[in-house]
mmCIF file of C-alpha atoms in Angstrom:
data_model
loop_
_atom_site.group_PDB
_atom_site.id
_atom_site.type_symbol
_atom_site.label_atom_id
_atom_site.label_comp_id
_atom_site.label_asym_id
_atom_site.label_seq_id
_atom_site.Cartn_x
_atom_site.Cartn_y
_atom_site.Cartn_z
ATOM 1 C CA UNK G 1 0.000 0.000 0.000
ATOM 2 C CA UNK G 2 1.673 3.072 -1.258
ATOM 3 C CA UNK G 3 1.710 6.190 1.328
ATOM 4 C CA UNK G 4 -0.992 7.848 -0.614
ATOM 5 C CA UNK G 5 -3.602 5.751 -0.364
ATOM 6 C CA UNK G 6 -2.610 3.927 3.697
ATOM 7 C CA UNK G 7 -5.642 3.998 6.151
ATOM 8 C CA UNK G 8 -4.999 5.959 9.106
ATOM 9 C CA UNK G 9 -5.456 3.432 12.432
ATOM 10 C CA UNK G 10 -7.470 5.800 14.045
ATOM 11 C CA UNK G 11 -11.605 6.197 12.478
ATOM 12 C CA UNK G 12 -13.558 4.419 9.448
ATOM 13 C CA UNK G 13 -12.839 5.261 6.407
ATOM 14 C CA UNK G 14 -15.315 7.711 4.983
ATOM 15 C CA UNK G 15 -16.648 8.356 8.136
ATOM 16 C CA UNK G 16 -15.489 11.787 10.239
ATOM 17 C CA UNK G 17 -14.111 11.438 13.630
ATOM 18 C CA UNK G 18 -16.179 11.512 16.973
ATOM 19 C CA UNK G 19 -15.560 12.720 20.193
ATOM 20 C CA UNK G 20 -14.353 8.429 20.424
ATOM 21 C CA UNK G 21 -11.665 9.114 17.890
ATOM 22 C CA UNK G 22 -10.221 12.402 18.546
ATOM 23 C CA UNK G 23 -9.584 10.239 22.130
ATOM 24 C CA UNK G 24 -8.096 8.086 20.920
ATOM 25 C CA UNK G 25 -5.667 9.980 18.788
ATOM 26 C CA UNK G 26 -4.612 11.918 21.971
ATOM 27 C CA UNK G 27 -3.975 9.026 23.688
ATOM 28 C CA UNK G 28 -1.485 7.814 21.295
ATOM 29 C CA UNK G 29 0.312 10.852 21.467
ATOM 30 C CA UNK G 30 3.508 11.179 23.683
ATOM 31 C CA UNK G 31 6.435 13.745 25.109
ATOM 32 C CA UNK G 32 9.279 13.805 23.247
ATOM 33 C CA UNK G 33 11.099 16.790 24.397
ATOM 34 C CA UNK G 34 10.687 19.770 26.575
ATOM 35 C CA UNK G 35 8.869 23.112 26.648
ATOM 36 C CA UNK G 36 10.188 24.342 29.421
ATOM 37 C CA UNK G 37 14.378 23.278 28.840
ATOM 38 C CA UNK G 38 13.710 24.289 25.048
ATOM 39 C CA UNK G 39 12.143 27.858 25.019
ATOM 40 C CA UNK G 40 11.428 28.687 28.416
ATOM 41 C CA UNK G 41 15.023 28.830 29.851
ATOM 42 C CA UNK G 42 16.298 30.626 26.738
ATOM 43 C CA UNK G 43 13.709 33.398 27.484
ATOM 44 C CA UNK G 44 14.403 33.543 30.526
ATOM 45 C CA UNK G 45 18.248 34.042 30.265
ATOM 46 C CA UNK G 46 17.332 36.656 27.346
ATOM 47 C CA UNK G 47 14.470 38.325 30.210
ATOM 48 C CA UNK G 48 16.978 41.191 31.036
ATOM 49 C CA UNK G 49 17.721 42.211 27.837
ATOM 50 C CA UNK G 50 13.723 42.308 27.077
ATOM 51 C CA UNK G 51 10.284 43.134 27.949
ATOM 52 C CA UNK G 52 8.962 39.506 28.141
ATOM 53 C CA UNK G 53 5.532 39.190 29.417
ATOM 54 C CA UNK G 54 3.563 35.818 30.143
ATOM 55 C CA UNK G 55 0.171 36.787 27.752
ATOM 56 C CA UNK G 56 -1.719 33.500 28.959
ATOM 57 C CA UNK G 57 -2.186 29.711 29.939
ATOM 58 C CA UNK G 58 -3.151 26.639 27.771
ATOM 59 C CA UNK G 59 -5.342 25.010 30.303
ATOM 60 C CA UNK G 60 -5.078 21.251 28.594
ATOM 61 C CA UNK G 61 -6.311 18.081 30.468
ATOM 62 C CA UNK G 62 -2.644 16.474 29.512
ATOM 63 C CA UNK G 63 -1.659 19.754 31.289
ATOM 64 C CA UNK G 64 -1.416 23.709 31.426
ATOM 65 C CA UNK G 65 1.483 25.625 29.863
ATOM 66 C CA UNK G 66 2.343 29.104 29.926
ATOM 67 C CA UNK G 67 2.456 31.489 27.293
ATOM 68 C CA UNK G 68 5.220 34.255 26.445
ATOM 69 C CA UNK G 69 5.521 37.187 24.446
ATOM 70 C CA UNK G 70 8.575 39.167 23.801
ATOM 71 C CA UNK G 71 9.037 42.871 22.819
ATOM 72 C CA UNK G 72 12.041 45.390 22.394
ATOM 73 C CA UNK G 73 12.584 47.449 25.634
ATOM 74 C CA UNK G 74 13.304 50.530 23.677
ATOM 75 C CA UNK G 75 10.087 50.643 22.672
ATOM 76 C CA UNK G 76 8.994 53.909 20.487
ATOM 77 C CA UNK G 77 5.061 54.540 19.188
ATOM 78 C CA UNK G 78 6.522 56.832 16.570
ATOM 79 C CA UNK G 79 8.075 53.233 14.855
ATOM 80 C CA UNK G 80 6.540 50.635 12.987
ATOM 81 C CA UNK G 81 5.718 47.390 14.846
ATOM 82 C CA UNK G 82 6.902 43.994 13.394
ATOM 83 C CA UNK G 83 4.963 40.919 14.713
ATOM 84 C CA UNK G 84 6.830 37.275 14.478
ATOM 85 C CA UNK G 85 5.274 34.263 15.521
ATOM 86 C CA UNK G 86 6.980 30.728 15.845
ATOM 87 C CA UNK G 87 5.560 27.443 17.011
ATOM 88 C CA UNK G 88 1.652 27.866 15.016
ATOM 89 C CA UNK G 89 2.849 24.382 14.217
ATOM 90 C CA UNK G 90 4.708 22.821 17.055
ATOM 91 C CA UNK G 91 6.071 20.274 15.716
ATOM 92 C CA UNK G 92 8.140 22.620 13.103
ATOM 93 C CA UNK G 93 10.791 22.954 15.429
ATOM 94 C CA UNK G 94 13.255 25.763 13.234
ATOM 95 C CA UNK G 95 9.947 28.058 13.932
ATOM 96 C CA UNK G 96 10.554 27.974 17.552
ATOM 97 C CA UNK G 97 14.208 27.934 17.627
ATOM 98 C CA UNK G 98 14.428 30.589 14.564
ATOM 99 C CA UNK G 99 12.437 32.662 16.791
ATOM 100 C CA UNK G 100 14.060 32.426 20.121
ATOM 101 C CA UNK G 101 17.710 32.953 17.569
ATOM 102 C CA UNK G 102 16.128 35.805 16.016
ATOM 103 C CA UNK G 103 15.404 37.694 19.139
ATOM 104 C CA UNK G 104 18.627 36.611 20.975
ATOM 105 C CA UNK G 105 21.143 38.228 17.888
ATOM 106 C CA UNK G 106 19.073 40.179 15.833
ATOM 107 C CA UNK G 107 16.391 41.911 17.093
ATOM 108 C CA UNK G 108 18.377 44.770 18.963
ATOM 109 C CA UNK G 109 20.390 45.552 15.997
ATOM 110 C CA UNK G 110 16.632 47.197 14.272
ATOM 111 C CA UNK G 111 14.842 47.969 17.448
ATOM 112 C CA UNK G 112 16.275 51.186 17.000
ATOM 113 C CA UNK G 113 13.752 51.617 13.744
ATOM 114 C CA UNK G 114 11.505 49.041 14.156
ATOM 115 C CA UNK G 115 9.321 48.004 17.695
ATOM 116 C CA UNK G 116 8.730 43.871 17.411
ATOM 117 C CA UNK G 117 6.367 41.722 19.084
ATOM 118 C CA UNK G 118 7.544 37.971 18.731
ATOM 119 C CA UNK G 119 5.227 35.099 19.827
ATOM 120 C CA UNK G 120 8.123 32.313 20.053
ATOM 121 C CA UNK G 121 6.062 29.366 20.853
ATOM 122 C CA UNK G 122 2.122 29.440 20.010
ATOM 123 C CA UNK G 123 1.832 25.697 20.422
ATOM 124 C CA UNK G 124 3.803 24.373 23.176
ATOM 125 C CA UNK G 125 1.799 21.244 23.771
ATOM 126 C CA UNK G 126 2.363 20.525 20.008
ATOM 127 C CA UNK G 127 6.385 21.411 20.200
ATOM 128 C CA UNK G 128 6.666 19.179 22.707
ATOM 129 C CA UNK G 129 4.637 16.116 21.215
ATOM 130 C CA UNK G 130 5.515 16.739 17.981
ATOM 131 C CA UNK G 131 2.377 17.908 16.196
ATOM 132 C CA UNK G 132 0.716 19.706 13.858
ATOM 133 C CA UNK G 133 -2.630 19.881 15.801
ATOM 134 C CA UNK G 134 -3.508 20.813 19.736
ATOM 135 C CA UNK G 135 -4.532 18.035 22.513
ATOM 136 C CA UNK G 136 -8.414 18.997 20.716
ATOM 137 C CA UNK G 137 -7.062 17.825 16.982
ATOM 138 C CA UNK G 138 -7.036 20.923 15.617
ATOM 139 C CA UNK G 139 -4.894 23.143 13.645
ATOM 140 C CA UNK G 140 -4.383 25.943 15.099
ATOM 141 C CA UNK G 141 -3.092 27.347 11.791
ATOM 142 C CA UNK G 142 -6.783 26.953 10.468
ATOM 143 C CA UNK G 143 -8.302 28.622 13.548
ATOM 144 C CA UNK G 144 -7.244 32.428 12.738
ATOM 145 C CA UNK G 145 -10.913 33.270 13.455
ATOM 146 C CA UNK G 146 -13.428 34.786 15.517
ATOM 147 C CA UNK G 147 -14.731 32.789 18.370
ATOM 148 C CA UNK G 148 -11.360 30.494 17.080
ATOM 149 C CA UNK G 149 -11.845 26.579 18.240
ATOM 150 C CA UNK G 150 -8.081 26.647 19.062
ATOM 151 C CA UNK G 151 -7.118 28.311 22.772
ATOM 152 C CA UNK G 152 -3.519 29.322 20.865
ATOM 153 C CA UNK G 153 -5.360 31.553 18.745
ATOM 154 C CA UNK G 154 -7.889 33.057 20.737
ATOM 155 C CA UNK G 155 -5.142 33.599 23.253
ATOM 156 C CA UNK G 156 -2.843 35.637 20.534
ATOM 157 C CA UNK G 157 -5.519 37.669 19.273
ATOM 158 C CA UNK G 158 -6.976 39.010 22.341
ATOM 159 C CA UNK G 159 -3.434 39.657 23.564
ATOM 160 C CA UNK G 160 -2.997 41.892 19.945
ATOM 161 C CA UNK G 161 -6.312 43.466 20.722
ATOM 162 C CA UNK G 162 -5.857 44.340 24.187
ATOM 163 C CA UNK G 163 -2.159 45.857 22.694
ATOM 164 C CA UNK G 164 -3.915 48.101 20.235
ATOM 165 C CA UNK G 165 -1.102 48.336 18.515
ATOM 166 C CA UNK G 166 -1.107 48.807 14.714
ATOM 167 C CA UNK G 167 1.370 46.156 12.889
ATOM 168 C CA UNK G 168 3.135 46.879 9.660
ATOM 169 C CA UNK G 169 4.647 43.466 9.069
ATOM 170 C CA UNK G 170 3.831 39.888 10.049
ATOM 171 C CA UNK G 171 6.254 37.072 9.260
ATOM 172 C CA UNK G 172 4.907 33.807 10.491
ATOM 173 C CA UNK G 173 7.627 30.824 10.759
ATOM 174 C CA UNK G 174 7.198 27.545 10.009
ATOM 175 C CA UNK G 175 8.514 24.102 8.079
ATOM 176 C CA UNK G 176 7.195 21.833 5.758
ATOM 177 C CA UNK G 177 8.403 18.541 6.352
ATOM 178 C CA UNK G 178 8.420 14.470 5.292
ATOM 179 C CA UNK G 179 6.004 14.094 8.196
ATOM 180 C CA UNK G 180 3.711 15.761 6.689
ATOM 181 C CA UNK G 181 2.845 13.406 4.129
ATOM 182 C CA UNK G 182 3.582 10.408 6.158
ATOM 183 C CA UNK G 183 1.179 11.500 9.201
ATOM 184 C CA UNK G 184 -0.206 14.587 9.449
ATOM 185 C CA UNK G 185 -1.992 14.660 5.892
ATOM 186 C CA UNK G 186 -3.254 11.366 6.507
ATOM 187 C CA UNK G 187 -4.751 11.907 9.813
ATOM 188 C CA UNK G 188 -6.433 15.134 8.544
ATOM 189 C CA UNK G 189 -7.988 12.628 5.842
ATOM 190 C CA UNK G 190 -9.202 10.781 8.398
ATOM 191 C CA UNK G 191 -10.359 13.000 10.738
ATOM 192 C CA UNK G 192 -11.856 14.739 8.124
ATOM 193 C CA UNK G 193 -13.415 11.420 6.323
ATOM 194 C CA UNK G 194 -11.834 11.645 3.262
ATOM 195 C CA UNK G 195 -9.755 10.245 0.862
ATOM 196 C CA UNK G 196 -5.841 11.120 1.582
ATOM 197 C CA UNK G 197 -4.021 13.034 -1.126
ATOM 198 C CA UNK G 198 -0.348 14.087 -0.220
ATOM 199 C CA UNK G 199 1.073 16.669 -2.195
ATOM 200 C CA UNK G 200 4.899 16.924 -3.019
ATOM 201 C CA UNK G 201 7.659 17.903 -0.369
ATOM 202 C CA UNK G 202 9.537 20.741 -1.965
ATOM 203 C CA UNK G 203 13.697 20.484 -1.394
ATOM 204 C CA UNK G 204 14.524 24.057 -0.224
ATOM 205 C CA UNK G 205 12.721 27.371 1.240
ATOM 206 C CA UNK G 206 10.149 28.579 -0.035
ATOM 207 C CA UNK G 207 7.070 31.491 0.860
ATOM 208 C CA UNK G 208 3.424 31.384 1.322
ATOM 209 C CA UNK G 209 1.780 34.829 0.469
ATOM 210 C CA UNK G 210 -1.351 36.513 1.008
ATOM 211 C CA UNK G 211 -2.887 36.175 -2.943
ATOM 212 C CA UNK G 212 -5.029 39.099 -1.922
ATOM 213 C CA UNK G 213 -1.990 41.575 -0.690
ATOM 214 C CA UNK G 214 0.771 39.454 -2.279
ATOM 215 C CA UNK G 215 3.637 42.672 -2.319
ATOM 216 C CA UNK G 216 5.885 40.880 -4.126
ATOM 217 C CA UNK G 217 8.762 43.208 -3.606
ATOM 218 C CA UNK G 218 8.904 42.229 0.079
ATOM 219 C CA UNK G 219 8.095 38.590 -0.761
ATOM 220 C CA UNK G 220 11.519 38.695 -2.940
ATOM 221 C CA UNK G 221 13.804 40.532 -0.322
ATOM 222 C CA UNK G 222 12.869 37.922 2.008
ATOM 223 C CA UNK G 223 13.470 35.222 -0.505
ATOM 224 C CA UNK G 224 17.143 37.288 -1.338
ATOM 225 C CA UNK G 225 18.295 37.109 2.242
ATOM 226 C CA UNK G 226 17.110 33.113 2.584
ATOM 227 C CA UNK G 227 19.039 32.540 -0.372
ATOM 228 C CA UNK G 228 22.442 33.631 1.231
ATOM 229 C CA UNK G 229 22.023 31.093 4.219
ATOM 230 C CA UNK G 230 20.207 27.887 2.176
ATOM 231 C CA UNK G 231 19.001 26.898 -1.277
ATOM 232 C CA UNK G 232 15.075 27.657 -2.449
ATOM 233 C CA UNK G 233 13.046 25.380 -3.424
ATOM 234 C CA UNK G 234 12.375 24.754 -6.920
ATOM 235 C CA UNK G 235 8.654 24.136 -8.941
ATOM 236 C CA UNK G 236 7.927 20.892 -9.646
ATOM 237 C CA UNK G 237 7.226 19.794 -13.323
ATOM 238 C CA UNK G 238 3.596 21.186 -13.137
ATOM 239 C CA UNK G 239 4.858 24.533 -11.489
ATOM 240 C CA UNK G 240 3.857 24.050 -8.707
ATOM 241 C CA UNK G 241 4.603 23.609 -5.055
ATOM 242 C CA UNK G 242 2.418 21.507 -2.456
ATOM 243 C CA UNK G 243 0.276 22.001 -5.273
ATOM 244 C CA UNK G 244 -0.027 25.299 -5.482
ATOM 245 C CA UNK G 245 0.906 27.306 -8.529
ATOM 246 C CA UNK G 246 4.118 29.085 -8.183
ATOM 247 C CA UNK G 247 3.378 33.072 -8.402
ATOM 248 C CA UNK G 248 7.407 33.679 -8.330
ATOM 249 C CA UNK G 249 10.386 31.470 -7.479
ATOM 250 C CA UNK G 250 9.859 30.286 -3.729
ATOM 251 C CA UNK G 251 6.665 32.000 -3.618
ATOM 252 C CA UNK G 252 2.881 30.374 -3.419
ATOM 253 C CA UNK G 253 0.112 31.988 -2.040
ATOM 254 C CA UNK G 254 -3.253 31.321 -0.607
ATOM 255 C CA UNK G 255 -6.621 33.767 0.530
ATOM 256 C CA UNK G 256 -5.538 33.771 4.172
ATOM 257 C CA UNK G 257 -8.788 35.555 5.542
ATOM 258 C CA UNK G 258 -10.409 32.317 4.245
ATOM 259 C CA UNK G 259 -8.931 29.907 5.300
ATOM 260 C CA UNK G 260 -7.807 31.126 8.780
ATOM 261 C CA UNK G 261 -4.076 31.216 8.620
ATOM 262 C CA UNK G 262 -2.101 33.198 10.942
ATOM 263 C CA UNK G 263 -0.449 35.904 8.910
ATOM 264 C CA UNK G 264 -4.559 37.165 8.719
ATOM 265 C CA UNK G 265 -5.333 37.705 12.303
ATOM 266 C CA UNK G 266 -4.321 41.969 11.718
ATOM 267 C CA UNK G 267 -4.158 44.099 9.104
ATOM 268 C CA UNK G 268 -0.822 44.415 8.536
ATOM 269 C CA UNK G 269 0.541 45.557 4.814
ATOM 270 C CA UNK G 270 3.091 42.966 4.801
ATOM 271 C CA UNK G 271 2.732 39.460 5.704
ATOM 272 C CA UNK G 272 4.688 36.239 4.888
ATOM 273 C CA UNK G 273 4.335 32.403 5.960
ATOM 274 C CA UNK G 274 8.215 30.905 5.780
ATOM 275 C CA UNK G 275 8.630 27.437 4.705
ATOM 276 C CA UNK G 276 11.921 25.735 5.740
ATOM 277 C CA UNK G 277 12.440 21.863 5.014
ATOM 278 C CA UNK G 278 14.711 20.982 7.416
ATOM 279 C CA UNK G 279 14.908 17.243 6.069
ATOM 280 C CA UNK G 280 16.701 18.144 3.384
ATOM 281 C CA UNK G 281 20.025 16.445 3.124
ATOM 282 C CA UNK G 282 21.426 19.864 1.699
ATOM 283 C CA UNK G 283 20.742 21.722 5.709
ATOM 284 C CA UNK G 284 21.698 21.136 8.589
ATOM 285 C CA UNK G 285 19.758 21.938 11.846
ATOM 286 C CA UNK G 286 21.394 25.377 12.218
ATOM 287 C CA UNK G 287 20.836 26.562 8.632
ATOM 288 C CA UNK G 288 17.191 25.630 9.082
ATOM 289 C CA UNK G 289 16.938 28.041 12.072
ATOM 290 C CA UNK G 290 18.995 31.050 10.232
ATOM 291 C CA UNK G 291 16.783 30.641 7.678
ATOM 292 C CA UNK G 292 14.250 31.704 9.880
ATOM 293 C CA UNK G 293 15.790 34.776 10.942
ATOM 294 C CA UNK G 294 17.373 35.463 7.575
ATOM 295 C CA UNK G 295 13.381 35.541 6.651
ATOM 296 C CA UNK G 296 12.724 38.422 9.789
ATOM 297 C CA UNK G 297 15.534 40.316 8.691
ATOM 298 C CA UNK G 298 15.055 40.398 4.704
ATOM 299 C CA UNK G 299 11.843 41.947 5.605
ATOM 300 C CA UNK G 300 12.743 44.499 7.790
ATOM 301 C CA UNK G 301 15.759 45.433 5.349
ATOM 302 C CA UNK G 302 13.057 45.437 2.804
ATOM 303 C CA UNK G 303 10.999 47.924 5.088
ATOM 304 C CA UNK G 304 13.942 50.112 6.824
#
């Protein structure tokens, strides 16, 4: 049975999961490496050289786990705020870790133009079981939306309301890895009821866009910087990349509002999704997460 077309061992095929199911799957899940040694101790030996505020709780019956936000202590109204958010996807670990690098060497070197408000860890639940989804099986980059079914969501965007502050650029970090074909699509088929159709794994870096404010100027300084640390991804031989049609090299893009992703949740002029694939036998760990933070700073050399 090829990986396309496996059954999932959790549900009936055809059939959408219950309460029973989405049990079960939780069960099965396990720890496999730690919030707290992994983020939380990095912000905290970083807490003197930042404002870092706790912004909420996941309150999880596998357990609750605090929630951080960091900002620039020089902060100025009369400069543009950056947002950055790692960890939408837990389980796409150079988000997190690009993050927590990004603040720790670059974000003092532009805090003297820009103010930032990084989110290092959205899903720390899912970082440390290694998942796309939360403990309720859902993806919290879907849930972007009022009344959002994911607490990692609702928790951002009342924190960014509350803030009032008005965000020029959003760059949202994330991977796209082999997993994702050989679990995480196929569970969504099965939670979902459907039939499972993976898409390809591109080799390289690429961008997911908002195809309703694409700005492709900023989408290809990003893509400039990236290029200097690791290789973008090519199109495959339909053009295309996780099936999407390829608007510029490394770039796809999607109607975020839509479909709930996280570079929609404010208004900000420029927004970008990153895309590392850190299985790639042409990266290493470490180029994976300065990727990341060669993403944050094409942008903001894009926007000084």
């Amino acid at each position: 049975m090829t990986e396309q077309n496996r059954i999932y061992p959790i549900g009936t095929p055809g059939k959408p999961w219950g309460e029973e199911e989405k049990i079960q799957w939780l069960q099965a899940q396990t720890k496999k490496r730690d919030y707290r040694e992994q983020v939380l101790l990095k912000l905290e030996a970083m807490a003197p050289r930042f404002d870092i505020q706790q912004y909420g709780s996941l309150d999880y019956s596998v357990g609750q786990y605090p929630l951080f936000v960091v900002r620039n202590k020089n902060w100025n109204s009369e400069n543009p705020t950056v947002l950055v958010t790692g960890g939408v996807h837990g389980y796409e670990t150079s988000g997190v870790q690009g993050a927590l690098q990004f603040i720790d060497t670059e974000l003092e070197n532009y805090s003297k133009n820009f103010n930032f408000v990084v989110f290092p860890c959205l899903s720390p639940w899912g970082y440390e079981t290694i998942n796309r989804w939360n403990p309720d099986a859902v993806d919290p980059n879907r849930s972007f939306i009022g009344d959002s079914p994911a607490q990692e969501c609702a928790l951002v965007m009342e924190h960014l309301e509350q803030a009032d502050v008005d965000i020029l650029a959003h760059i949202d970090l994330h991977e796209t890895t082999d997993s994702d074909n050989s679990e995480f699509r196929p569970a969504k088929a099965a939670r979902e009821g459907e039939v499972n159709t993976n898409w390809n794994i591109p080799d390289g870096f690429y961008l997911v866009g908002d195809s309703e404010n694409l700005q492709l100027d900023f989408q290809r300084a990003v893509l400039n910087e990236v290029r200097q640390v690791t290789h973008i991804a090519d199109a495959d031989e339909d053009g295309k990349l996780i099936g999407a049609t390829v608007d510029t090299e490394g770039l796809i893009s999607f109607p975020v509002n839509s479909l709930g992703l996280c570079i929609s949740m404010t208004n900000a002029m420029y927004t970008t999704t990153t895309e590392v694939y850190p299985d790639s036998a042409r990266a290493t760990p470490q180029e994976c997460n300065q990727a990341q933070v060669a993403a944050v700073v094409g942008g903001l050399k894009f926007l000084q």
